[in-house]
JSON list of C-alpha atoms in Angstrom, two decimals:
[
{"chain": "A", "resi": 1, "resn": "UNK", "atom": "CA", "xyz": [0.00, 0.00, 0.00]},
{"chain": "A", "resi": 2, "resn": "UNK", "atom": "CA", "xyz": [1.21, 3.50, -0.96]},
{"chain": "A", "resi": 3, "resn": "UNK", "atom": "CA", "xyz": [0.45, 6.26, 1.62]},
{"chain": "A", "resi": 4, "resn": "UNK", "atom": "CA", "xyz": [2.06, 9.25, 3.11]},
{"chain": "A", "resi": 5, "resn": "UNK", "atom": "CA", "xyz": [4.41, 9.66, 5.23]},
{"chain": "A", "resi": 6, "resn": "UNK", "atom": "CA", "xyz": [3.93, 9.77, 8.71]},
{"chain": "A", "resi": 7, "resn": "UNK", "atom": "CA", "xyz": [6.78, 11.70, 11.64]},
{"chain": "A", "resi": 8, "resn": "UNK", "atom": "CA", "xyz": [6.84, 7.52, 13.09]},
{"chain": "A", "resi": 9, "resn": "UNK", "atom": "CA", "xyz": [8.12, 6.60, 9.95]},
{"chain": "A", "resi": 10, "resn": "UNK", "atom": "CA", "xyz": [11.50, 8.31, 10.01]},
{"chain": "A", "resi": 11, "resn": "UNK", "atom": "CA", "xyz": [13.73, 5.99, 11.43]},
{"chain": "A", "resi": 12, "resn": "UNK", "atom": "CA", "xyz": [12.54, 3.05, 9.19]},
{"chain": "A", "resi": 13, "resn": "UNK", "atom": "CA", "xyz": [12.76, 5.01, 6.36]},
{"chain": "A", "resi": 14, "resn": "UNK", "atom": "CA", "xyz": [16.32, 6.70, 7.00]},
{"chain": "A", "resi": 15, "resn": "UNK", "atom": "CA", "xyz": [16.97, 2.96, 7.78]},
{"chain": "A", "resi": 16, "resn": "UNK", "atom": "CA", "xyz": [15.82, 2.31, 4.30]},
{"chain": "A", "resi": 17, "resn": "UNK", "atom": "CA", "xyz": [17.85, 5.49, 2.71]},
{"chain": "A", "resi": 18, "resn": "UNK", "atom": "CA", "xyz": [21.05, 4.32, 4.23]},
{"chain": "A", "resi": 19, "resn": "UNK", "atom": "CA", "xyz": [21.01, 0.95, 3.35]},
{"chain": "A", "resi": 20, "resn": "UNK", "atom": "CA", "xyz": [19.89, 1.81, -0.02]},
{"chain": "A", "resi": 21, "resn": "UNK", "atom": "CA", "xyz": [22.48, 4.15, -0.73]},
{"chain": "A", "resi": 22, "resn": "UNK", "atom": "CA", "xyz": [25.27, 2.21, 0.34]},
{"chain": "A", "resi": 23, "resn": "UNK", "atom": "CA", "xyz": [23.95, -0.65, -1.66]},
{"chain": "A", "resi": 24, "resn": "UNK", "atom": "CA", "xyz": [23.38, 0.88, -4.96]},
{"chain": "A", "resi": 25, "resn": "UNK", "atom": "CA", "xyz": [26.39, 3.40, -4.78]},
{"chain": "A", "resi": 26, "resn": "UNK", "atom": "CA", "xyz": [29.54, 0.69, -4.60]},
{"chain": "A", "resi": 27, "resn": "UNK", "atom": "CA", "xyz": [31.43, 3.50, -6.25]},
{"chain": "A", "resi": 28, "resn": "UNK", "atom": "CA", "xyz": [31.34, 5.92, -3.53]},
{"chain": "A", "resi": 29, "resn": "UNK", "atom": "CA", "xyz": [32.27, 5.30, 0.24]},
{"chain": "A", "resi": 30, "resn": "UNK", "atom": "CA", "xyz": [30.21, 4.27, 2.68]},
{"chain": "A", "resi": 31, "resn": "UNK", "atom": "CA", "xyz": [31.29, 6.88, 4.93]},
{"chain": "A", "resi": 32, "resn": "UNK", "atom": "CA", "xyz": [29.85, 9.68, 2.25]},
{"chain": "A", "resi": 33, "resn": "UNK", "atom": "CA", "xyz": [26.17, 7.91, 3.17]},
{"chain": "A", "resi": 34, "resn": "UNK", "atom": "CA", "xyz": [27.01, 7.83, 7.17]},
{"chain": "A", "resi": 35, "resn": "UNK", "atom": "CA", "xyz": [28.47, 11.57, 7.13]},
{"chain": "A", "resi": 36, "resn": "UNK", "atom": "CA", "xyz": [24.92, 12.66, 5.68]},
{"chain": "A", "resi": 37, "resn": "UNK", "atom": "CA", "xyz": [22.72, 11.15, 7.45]},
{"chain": "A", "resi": 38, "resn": "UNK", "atom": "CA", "xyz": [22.01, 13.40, 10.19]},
{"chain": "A", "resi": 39, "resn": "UNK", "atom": "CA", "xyz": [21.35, 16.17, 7.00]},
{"chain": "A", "resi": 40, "resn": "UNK", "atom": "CA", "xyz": [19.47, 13.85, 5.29]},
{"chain": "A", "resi": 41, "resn": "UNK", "atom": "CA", "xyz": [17.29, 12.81, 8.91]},
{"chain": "A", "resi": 42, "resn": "UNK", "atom": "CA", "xyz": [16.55, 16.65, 9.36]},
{"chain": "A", "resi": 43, "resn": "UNK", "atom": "CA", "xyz": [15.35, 17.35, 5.90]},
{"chain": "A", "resi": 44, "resn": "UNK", "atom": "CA", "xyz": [13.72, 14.71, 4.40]},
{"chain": "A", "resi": 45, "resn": "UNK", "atom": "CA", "xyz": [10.49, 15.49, 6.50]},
{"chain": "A", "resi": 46, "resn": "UNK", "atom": "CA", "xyz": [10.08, 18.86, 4.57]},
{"chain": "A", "resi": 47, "resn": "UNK", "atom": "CA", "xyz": [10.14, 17.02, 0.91]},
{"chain": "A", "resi": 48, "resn": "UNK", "atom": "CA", "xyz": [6.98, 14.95, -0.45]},
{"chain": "A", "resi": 49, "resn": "UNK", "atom": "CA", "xyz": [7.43, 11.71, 0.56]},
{"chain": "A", "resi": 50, "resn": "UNK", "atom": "CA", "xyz": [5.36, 8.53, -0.26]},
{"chain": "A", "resi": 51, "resn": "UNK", "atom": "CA", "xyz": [5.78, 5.20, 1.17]},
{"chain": "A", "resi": 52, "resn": "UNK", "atom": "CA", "xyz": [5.13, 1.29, 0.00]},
{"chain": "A", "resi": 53, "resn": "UNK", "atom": "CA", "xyz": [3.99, -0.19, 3.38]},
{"chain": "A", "resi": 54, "resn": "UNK", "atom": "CA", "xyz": [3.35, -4.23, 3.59]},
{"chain": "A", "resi": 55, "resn": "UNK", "atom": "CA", "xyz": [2.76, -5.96, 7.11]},
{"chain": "A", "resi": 56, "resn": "UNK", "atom": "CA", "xyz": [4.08, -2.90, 8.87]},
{"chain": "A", "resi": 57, "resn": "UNK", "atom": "CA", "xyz": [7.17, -2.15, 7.26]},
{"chain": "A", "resi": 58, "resn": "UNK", "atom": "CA", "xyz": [8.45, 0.16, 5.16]},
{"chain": "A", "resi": 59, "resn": "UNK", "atom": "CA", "xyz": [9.48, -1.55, 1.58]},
{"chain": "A", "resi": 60, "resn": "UNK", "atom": "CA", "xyz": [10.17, 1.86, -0.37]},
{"chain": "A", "resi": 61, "resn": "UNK", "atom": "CA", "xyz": [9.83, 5.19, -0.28]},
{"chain": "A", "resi": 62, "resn": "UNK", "atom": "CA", "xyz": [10.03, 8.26, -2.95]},
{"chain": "A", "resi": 63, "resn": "UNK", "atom": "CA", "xyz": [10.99, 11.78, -2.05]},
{"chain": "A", "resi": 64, "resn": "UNK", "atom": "CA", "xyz": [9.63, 14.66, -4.02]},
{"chain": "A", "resi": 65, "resn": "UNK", "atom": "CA", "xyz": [10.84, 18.50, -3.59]},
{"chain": "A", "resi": 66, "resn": "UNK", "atom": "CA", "xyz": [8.21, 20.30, -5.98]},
{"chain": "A", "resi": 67, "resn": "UNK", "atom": "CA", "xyz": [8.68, 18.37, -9.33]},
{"chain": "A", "resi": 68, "resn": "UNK", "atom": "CA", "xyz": [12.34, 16.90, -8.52]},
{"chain": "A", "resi": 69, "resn": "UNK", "atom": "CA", "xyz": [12.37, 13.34, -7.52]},
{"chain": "A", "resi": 70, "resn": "UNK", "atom": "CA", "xyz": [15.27, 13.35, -4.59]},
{"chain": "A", "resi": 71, "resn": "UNK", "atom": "CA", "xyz": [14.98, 9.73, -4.65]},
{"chain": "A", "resi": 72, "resn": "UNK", "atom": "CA", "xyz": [13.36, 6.12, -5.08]},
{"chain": "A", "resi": 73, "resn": "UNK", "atom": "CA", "xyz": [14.17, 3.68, -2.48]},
{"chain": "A", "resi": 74, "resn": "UNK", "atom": "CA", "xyz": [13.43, 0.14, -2.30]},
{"chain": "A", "resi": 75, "resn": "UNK", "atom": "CA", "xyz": [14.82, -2.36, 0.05]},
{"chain": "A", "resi": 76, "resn": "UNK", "atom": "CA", "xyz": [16.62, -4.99, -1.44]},
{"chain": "A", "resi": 77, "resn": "UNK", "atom": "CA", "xyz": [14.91, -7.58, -0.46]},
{"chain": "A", "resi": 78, "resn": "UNK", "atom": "CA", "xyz": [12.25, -6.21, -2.68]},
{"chain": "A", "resi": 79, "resn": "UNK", "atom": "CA", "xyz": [13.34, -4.93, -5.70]},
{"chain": "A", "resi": 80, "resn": "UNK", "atom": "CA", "xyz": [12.44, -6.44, -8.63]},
{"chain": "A", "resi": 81, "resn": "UNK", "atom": "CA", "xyz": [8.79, -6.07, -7.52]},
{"chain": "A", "resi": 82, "resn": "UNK", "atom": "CA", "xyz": [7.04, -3.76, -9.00]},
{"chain": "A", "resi": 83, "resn": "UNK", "atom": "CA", "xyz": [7.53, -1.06, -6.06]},
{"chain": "A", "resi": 84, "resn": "UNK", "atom": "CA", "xyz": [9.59, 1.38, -7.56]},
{"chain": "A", "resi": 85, "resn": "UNK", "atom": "CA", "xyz": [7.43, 1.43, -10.59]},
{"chain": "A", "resi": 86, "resn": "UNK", "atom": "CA", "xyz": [4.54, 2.09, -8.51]},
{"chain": "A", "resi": 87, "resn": "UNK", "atom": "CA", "xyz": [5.83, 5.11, -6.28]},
{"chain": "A", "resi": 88, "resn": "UNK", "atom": "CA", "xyz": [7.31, 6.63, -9.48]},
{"chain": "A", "resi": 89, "resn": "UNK", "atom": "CA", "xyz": [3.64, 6.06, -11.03]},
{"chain": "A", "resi": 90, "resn": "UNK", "atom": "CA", "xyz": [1.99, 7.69, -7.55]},
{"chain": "A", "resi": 91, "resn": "UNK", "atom": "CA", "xyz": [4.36, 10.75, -8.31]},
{"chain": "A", "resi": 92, "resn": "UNK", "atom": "CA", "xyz": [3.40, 10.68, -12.05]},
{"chain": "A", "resi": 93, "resn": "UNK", "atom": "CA", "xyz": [-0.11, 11.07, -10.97]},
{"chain": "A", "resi": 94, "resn": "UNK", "atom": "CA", "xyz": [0.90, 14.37, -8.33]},
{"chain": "A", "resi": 95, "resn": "UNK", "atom": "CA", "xyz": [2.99, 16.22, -11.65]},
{"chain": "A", "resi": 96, "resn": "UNK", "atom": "CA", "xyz": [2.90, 16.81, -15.10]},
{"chain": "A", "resi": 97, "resn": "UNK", "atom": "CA", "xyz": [6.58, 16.83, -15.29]},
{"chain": "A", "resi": 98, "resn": "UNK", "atom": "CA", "xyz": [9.52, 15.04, -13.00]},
{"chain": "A", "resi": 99, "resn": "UNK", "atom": "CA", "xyz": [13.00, 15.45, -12.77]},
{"chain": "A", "resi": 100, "resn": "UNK", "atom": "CA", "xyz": [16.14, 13.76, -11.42]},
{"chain": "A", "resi": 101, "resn": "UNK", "atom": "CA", "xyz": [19.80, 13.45, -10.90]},
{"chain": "A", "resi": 102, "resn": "UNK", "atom": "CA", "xyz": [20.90, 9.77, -11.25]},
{"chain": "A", "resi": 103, "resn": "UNK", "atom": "CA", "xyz": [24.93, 8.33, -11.31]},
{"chain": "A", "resi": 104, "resn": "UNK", "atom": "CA", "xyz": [26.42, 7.34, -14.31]},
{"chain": "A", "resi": 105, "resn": "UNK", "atom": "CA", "xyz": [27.62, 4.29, -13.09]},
{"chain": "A", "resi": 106, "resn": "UNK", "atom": "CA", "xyz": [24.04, 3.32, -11.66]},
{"chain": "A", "resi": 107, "resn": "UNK", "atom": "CA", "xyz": [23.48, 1.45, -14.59]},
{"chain": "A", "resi": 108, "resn": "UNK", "atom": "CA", "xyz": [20.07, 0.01, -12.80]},
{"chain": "A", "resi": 109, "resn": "UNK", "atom": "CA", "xyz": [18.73, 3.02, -12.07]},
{"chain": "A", "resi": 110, "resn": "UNK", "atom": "CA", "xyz": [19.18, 4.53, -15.35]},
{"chain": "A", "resi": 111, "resn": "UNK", "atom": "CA", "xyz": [17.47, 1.47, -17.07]},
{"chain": "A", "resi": 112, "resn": "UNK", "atom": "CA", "xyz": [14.79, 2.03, -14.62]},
{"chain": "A", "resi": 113, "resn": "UNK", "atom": "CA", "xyz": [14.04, 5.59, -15.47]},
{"chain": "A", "resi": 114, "resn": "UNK", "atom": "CA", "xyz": [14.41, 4.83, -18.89]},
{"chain": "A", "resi": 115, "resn": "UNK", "atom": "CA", "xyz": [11.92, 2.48, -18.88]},
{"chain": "A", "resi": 116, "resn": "UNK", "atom": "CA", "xyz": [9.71, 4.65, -17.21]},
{"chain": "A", "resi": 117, "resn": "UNK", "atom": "CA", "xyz": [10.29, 7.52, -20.17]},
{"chain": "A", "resi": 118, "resn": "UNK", "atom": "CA", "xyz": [12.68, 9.97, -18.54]},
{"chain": "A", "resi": 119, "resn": "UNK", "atom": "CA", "xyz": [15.31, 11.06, -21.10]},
{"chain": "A", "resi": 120, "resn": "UNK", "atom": "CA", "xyz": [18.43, 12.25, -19.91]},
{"chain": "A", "resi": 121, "resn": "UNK", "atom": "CA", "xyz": [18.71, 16.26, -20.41]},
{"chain": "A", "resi": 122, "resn": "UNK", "atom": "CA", "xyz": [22.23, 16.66, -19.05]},
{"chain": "A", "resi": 123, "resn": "UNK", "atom": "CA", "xyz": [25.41, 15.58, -17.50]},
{"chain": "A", "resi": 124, "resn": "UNK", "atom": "CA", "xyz": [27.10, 17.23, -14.20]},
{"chain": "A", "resi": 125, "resn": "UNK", "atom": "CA", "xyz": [29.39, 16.44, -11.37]},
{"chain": "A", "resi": 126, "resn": "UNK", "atom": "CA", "xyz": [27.84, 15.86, -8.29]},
{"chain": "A", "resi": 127, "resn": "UNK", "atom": "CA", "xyz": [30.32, 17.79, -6.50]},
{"chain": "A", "resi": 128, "resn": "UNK", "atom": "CA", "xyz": [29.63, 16.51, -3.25]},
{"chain": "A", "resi": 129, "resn": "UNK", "atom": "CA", "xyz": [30.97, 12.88, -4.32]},
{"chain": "A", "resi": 130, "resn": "UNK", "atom": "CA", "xyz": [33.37, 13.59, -7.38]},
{"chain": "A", "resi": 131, "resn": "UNK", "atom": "CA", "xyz": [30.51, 10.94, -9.49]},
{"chain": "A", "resi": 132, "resn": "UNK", "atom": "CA", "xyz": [29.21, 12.58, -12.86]},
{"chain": "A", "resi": 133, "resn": "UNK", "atom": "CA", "xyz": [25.26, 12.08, -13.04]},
{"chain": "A", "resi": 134, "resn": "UNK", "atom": "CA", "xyz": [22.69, 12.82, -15.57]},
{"chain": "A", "resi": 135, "resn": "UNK", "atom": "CA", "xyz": [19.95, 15.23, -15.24]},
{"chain": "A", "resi": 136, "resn": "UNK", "atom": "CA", "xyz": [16.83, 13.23, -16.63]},
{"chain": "A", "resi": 137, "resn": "UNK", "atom": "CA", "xyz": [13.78, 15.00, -16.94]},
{"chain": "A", "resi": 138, "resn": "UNK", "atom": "CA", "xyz": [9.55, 13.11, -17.72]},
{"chain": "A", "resi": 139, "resn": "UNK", "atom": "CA", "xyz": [6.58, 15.26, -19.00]},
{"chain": "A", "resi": 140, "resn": "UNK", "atom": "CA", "xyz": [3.29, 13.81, -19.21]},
{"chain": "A", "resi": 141, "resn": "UNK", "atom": "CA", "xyz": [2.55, 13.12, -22.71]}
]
């Protein structure tokens, strides 16, 4: 089930973010992800977020600031499954247009958003990690 998020839900889902990030990122430290956390714990409540709740966990989450998708996270033990798909989908419904940043070198992600009919717009450095990304940009059709 996709719902909003609720202030209980933080620690699961910065439980989620970490993990995530360290998981899908094998190209940059693990010490980047732990050195923003406390950042990331202190903001994230002020984007748009969505959850994918089943049995009273947290399996994903997307975070939305205005039409800029900060993130998709699914747990690993449940990717594969459709989630991802559906939170981008739930933000797809919110906006007529979306936009993210996205690593080169996650080759995953970028087939995902692909799939899902973003088109990549431009290429930066993340400064923050030293990792060039693509700017990828949907508009509803």
């Amino acid at each position: 089930m996709i719902r909003k998020f609720k202030t209980d839900d933080l620690e699961q889902v910065m439980e989620l973010w970490l993990a995530t990030n360290i998981s899908a990122h094998d190209f940059i430290s693990a010490k980047h992800w732990h050195a923003n956390y406390a950042l990331v714990k202190k903001m994230l409540p002020q984007a748009n977020i969505w959850v994918y709740e089943k049995n009273n966990e947290i399996w994903g989450f997307i975070g939305l600031q205005d039409t800029y998708i900060a993130g998709i996270f699914v747990a690993d033990k449940a990717q594969g499954k459709g989630i991802g798909s559906e939170l981008l989908a739930k933000a797809k419904q919110q906006k007529s247009q979306l936009s993210l940043a996205v690593y080169t070198k996650n080759e995953r992600a970028l087939n995902f958003y692909q799939r899902a009919d973003f088109t990549v717009v431009n290429e930066q450095l993340d400064e923050t990690t030293g990792q060039v990304e693509y700017l990828m940009k949907w508009q509803a059709s």
